[in-house]
PDB file of C-alpha atoms and ligand atoms in Angstrom:
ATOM      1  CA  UNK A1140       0.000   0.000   0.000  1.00 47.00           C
ATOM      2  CA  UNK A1141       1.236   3.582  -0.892  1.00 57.00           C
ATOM      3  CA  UNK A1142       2.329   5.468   2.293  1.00 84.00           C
ATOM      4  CA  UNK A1143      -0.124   8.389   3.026  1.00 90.00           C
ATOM      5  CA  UNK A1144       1.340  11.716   2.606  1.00 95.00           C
ATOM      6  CA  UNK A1145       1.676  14.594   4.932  1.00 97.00           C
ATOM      7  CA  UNK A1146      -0.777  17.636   4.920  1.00 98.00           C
ATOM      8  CA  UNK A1147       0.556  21.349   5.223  1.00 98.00           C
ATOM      9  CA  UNK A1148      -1.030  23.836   6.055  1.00 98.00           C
ATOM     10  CA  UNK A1149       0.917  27.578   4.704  1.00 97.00           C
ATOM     11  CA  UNK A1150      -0.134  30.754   6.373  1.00 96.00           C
ATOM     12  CA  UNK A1151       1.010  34.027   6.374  1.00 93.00           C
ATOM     13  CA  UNK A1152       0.428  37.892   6.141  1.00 87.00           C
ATOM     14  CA  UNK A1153      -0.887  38.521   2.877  1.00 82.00           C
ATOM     15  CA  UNK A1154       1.705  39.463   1.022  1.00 81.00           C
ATOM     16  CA  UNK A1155       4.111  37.905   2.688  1.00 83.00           C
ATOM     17  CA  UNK A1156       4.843  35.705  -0.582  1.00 86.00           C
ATOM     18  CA  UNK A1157       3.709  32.644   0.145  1.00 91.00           C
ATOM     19  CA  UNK A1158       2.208  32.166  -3.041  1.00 89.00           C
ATOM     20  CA  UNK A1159       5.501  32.603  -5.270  1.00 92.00           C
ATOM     21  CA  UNK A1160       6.911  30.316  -2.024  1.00 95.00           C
ATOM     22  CA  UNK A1161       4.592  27.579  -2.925  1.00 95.00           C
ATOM     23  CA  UNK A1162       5.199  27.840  -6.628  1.00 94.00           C
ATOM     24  CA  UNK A1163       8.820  27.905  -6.187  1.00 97.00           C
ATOM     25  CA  UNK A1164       8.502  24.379  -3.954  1.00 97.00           C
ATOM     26  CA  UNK A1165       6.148  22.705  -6.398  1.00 97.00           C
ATOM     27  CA  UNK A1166       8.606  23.237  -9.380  1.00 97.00           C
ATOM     28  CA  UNK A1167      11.297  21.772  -7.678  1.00 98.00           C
ATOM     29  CA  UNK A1168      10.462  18.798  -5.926  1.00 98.00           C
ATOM     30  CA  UNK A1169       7.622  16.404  -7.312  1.00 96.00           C
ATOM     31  CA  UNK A1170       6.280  15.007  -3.909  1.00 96.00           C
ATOM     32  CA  UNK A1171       3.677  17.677  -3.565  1.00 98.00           C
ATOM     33  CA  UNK A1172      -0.038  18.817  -4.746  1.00 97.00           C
ATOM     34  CA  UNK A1173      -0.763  22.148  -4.014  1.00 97.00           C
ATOM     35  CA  UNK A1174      -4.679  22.342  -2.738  1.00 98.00           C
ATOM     36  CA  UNK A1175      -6.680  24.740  -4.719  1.00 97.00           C
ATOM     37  CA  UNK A1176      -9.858  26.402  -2.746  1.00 98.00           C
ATOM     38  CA  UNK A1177     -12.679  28.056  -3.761  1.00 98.00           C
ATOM     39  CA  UNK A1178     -13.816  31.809  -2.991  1.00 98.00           C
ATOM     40  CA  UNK A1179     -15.909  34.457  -3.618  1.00 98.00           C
ATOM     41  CA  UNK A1180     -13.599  36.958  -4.220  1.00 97.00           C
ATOM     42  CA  UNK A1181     -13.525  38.089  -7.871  1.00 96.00           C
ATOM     43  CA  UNK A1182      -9.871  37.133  -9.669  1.00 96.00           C
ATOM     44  CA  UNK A1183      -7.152  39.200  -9.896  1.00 92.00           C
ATOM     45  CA  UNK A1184      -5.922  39.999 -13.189  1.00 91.00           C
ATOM     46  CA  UNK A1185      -3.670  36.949 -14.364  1.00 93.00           C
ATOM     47  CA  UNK A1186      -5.448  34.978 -12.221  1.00 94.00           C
ATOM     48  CA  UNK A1187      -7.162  31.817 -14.037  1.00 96.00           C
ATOM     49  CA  UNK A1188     -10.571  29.762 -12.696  1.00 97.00           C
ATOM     50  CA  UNK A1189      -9.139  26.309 -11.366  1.00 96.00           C
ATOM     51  CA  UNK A1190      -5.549  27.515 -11.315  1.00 94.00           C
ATOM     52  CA  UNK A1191      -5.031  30.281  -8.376  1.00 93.00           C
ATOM     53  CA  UNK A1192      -9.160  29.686  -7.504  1.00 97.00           C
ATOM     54  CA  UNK A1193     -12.426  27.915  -8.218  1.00 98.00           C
ATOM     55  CA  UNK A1194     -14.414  31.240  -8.517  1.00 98.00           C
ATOM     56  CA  UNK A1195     -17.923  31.680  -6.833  1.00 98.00           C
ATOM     57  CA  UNK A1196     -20.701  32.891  -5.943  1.00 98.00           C
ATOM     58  CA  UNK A1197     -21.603  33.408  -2.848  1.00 98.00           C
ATOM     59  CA  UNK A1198     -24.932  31.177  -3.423  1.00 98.00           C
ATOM     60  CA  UNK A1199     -22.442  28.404  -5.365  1.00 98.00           C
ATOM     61  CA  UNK A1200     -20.176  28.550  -2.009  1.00 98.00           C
ATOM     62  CA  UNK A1201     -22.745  28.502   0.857  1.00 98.00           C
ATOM     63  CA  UNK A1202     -24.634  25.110  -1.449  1.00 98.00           C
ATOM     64  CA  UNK A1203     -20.791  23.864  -0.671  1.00 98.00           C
ATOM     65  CA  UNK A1204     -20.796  24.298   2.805  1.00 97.00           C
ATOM     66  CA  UNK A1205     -24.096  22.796   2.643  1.00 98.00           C
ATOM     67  CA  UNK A1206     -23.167  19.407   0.788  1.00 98.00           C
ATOM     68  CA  UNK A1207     -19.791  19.382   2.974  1.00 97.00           C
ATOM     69  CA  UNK A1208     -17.810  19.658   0.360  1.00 98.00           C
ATOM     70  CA  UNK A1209     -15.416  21.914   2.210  1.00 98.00           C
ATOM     71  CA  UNK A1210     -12.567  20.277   4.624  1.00 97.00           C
ATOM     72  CA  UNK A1211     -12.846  23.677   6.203  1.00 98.00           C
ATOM     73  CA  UNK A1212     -13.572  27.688   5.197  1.00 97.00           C
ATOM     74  CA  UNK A1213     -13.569  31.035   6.493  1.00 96.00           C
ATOM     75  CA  UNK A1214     -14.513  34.725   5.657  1.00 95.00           C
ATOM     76  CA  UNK A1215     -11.202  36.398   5.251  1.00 90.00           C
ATOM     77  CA  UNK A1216     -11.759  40.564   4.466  1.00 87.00           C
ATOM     78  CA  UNK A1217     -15.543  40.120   3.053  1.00 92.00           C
ATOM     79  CA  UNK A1218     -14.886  36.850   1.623  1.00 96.00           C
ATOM     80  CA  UNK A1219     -15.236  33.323   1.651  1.00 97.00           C
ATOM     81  CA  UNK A1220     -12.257  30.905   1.252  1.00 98.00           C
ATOM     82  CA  UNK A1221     -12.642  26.907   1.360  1.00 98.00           C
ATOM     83  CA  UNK A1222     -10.636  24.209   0.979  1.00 98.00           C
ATOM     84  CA  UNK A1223     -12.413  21.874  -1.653  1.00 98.00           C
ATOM     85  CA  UNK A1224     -12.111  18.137   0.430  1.00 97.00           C
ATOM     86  CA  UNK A1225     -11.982  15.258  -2.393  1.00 96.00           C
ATOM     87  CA  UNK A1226      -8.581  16.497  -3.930  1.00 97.00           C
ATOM     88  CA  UNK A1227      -7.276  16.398  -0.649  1.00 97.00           C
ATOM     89  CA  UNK A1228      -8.523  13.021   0.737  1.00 97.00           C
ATOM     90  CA  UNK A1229      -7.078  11.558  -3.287  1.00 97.00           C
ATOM     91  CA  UNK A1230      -4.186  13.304  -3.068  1.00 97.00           C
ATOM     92  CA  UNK A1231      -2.860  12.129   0.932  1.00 97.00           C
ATOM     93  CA  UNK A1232      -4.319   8.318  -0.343  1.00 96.00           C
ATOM     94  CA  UNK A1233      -2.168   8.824  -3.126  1.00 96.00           C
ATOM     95  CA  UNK A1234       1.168   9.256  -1.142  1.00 95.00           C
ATOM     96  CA  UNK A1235       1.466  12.921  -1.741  1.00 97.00           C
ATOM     97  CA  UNK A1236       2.050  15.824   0.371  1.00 98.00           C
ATOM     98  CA  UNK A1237      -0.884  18.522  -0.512  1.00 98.00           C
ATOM     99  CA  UNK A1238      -0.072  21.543   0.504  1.00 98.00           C
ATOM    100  CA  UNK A1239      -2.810  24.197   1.509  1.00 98.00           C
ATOM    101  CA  UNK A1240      -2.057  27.912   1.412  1.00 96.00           C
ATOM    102  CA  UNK A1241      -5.234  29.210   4.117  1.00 96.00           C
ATOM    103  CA  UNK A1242      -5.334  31.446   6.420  1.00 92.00           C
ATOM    104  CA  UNK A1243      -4.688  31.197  10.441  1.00 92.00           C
ATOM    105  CA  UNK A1244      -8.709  30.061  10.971  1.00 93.00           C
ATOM    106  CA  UNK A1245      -8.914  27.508   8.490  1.00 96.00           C
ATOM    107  CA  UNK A1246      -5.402  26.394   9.454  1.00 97.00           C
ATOM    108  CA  UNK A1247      -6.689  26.171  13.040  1.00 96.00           C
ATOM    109  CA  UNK A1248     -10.460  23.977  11.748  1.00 97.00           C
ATOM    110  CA  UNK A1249      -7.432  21.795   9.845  1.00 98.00           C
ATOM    111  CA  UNK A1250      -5.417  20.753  12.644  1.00 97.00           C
ATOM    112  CA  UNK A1251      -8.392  19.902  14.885  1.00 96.00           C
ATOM    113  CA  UNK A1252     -10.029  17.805  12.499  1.00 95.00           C
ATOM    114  CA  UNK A1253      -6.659  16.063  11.346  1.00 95.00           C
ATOM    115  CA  UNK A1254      -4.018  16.504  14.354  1.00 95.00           C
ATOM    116  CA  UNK A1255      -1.234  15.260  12.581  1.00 95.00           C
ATOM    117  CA  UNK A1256      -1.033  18.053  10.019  1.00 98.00           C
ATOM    118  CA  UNK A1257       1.974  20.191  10.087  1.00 98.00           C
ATOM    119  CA  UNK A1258       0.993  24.057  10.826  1.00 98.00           C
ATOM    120  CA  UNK A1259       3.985  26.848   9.070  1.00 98.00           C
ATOM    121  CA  UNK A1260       3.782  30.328   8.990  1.00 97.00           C
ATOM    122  CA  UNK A1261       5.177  32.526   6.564  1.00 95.00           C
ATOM    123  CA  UNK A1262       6.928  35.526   7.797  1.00 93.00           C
ATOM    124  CA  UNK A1263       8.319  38.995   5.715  1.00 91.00           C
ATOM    125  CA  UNK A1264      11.495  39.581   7.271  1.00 89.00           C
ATOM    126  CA  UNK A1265       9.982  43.207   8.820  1.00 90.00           C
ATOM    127  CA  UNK A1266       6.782  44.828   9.029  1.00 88.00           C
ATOM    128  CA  UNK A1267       7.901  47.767   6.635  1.00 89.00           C
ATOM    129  CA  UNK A1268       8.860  45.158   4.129  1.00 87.00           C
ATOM    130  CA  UNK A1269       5.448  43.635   4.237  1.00 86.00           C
ATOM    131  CA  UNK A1270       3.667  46.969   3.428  1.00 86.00           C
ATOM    132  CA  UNK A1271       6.121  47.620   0.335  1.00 87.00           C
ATOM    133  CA  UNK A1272       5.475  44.191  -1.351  1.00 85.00           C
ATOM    134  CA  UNK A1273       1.552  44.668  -0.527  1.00 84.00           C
ATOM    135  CA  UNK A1274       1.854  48.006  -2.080  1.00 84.00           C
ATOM    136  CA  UNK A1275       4.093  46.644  -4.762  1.00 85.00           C
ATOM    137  CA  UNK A1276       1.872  43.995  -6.117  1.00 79.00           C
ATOM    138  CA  UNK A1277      -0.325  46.520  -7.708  1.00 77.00           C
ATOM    139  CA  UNK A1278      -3.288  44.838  -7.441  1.00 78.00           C
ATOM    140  CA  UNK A1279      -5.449  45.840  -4.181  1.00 80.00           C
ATOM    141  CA  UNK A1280      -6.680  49.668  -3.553  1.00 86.00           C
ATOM    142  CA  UNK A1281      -5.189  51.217  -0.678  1.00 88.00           C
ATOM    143  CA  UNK A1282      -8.245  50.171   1.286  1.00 90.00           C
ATOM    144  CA  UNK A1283      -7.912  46.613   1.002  1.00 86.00           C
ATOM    145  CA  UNK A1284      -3.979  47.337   1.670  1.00 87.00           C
ATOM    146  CA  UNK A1285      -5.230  48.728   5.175  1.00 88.00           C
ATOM    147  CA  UNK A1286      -7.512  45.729   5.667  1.00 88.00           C
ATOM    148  CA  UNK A1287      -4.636  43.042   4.960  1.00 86.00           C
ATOM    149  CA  UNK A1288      -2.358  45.207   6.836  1.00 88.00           C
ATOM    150  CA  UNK A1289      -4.873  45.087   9.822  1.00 89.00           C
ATOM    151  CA  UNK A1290      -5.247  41.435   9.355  1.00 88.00           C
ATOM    152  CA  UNK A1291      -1.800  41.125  10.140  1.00 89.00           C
ATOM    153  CA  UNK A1292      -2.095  42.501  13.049  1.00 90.00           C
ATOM    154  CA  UNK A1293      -4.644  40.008  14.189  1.00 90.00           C
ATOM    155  CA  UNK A1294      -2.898  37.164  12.881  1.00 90.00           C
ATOM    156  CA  UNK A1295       0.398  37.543  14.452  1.00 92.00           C
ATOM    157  CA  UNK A1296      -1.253  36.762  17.793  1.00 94.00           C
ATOM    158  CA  UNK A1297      -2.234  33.594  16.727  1.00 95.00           C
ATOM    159  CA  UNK A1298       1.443  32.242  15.545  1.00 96.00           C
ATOM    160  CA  UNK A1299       1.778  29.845  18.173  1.00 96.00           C
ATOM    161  CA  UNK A1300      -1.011  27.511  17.272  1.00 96.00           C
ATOM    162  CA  UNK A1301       1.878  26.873  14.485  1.00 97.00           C
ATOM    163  CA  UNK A1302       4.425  24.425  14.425  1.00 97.00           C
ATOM    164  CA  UNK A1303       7.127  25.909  12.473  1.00 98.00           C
ATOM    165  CA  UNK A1304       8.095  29.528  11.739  1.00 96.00           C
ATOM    166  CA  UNK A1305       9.857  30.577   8.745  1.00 96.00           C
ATOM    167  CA  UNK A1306      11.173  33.663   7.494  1.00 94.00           C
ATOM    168  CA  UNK A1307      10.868  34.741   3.921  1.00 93.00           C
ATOM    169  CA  UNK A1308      13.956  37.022   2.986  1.00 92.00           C
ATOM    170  CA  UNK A1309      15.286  35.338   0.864  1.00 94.00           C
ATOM    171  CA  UNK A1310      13.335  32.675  -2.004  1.00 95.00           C
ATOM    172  CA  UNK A1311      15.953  29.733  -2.238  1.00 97.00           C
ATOM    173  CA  UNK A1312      16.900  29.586   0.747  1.00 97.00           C
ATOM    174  CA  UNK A1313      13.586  29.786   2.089  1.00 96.00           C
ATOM    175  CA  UNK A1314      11.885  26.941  -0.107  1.00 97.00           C
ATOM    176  CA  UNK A1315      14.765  24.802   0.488  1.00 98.00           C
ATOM    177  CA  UNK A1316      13.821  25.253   4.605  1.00 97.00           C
ATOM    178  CA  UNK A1317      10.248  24.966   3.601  1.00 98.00           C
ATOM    179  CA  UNK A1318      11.317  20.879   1.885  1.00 98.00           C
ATOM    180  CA  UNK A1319      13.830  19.970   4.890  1.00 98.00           C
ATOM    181  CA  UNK A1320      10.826  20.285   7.322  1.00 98.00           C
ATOM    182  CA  UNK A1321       8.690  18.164   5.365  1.00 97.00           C
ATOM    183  CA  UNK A1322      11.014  15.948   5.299  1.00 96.00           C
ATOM    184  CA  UNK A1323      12.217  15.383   8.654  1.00 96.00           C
ATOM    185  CA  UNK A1324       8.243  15.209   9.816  1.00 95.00           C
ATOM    186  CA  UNK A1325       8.242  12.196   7.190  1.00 92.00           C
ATOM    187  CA  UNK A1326      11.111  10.648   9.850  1.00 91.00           C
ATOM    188  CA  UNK A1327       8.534  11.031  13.023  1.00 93.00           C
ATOM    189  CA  UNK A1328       7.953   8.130  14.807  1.00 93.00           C
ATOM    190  CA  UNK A1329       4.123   8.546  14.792  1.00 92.00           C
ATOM    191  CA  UNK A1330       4.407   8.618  11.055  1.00 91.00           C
ATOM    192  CA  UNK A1331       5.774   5.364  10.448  1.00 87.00           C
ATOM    193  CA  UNK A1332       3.883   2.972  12.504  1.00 88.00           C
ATOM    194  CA  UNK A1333       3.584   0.735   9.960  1.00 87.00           C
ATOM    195  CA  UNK A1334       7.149   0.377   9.326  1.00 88.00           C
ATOM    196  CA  UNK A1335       8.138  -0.048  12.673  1.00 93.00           C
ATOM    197  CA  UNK A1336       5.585  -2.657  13.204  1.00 94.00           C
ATOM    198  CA  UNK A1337       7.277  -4.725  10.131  1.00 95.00           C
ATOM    199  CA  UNK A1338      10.571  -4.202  11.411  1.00 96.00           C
ATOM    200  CA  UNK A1339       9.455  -5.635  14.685  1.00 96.00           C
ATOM    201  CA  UNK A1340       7.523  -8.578  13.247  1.00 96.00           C
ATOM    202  CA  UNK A1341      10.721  -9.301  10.882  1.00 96.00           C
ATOM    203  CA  UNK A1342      13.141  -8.845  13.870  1.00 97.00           C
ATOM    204  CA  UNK A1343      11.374 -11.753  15.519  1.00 96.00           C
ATOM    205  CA  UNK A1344      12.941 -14.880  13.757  1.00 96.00           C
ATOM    206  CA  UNK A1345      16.179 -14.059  15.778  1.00 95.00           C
ATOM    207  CA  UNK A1346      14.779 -14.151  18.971  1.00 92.00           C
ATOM    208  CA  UNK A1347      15.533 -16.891  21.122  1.00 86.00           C
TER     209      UNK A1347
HETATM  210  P1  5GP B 521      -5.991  36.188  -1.463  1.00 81.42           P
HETATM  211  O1  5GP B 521      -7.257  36.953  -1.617  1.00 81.42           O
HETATM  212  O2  5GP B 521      -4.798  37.094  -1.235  1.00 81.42           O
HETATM  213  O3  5GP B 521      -5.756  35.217  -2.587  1.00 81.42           O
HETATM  214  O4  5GP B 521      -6.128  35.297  -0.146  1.00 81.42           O
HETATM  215  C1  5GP B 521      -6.481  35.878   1.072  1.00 81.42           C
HETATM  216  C2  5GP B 521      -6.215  34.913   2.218  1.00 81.42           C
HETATM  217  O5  5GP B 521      -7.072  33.788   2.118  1.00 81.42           O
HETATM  218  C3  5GP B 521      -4.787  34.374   2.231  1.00 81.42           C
HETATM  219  O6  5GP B 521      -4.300  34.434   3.548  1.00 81.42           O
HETATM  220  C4  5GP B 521      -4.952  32.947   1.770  1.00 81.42           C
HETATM  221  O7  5GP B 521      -3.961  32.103   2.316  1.00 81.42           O
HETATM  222  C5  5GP B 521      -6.328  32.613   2.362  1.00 81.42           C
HETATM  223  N1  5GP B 521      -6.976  31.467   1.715  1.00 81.42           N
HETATM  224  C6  5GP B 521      -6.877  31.070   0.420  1.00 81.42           C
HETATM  225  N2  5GP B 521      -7.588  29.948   0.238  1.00 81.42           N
HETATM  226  C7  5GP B 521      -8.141  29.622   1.431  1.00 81.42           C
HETATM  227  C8  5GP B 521      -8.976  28.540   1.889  1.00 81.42           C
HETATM  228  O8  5GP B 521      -9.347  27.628   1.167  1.00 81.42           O
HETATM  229  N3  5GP B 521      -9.341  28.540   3.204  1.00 81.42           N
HETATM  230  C9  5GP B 521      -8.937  29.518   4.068  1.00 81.42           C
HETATM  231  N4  5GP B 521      -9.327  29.409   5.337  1.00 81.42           N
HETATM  232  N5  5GP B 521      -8.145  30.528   3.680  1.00 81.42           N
HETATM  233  C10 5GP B 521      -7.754  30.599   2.376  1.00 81.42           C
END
């Protein structure tokens, strides 16, 4: 049987670059599936239905929540966000690691409803550096700026529900970090109950 693969859950201020973060990681290394959610927000220029987002209504979403389609969602600056559950349940049968880029309430529903997921945060090396890449993107009004902004400020009291903390200053080094923890959570002895068991049970013919 395949080995299950590990969830993680991404969070971070909004513009904190997760997203280039994520694509950076899934280009190099072929273990993961990055999750994509649905939302009500309208897209971005660039940004294509089924690639970045499943784009909705706000009827089309709430008949989601309704059929429990969601593994878990949350209203995030006048919008809903929601993690879409059946590529996630194929994906983790399937031996990948599926990656979900949410923010800090979802990330909390996640880890309650499947303990063993592995909570990072995403951090812009400095505050003032946060406000020049939101600023710098181009895409928000200064309105929604100040909304993120003030998001942030909400958010970074709930870092500790995390399990890892990473700085984003500088992209290679920072997706390479991203991979190594991944990889030593792979090593954790709850993970690999299985194996151990069939060690065990193999061990046996030279007892005496
Ligand atoms: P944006 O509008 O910038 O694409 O995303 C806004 C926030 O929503 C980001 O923090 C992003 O990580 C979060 N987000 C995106 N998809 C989901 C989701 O499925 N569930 C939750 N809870 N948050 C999400």
């Amino acid at each position: 049987m395949e080995k299950r693969g590990i969830l993680l859950v991404v969070s971070g201020f909004s513009g904190a670059g997760k997203g280039t973060l994520m694509k950076e990681l899934l280009h190099r290394y072929d273990n993961y599936a990055l999750s994509v959610s649905a939302t009500t927000r309208k897209p971005r220029e660039g940004e294509v239905e089924g690639r970045e987002y499943f784009f909705k209504t706000r009827e089309a979403f709430e008949q989601m929540i309704a059929g429990d389609e969601l593994i878990e969602y949350a209203c995030y600056v006048g919008n809903y966000y929601g993690t879409p559950r059946a590529y996630v349940e194929q994906q983790l049968a399937g031996g990948r690691d599926v990656v979900l880029e949410i923010e800090i309430q979802g990330a909390r529903k996640v880890k309650e409803r499947f303990p063993d997921t592995v909570l990072l945060f995403v951090s812009p090396p400095d505050a003032q550096e946060l406000k020049k890449r939101l600023a710098h993107r181009g895409t928000e009004s200064p309105e929604v700026i100040e909304s993120r902004l003030a998001r942030a400020v909400e958010e970074a009291e709930g870092i500790e529900d995390y399990d890892y903390f990473v700085i984003n200053d500088d992209l290679d080094t920072c997706v390479e970090h991203v991979h190594r923890i991944v990889e030593c959570e792979r090593s954790r002895v709850s993970r690999a109950k299985e194996r151990i068991y069939d060690i065990r049970e193999e061990l046996k013919v030279f007892s005496k």
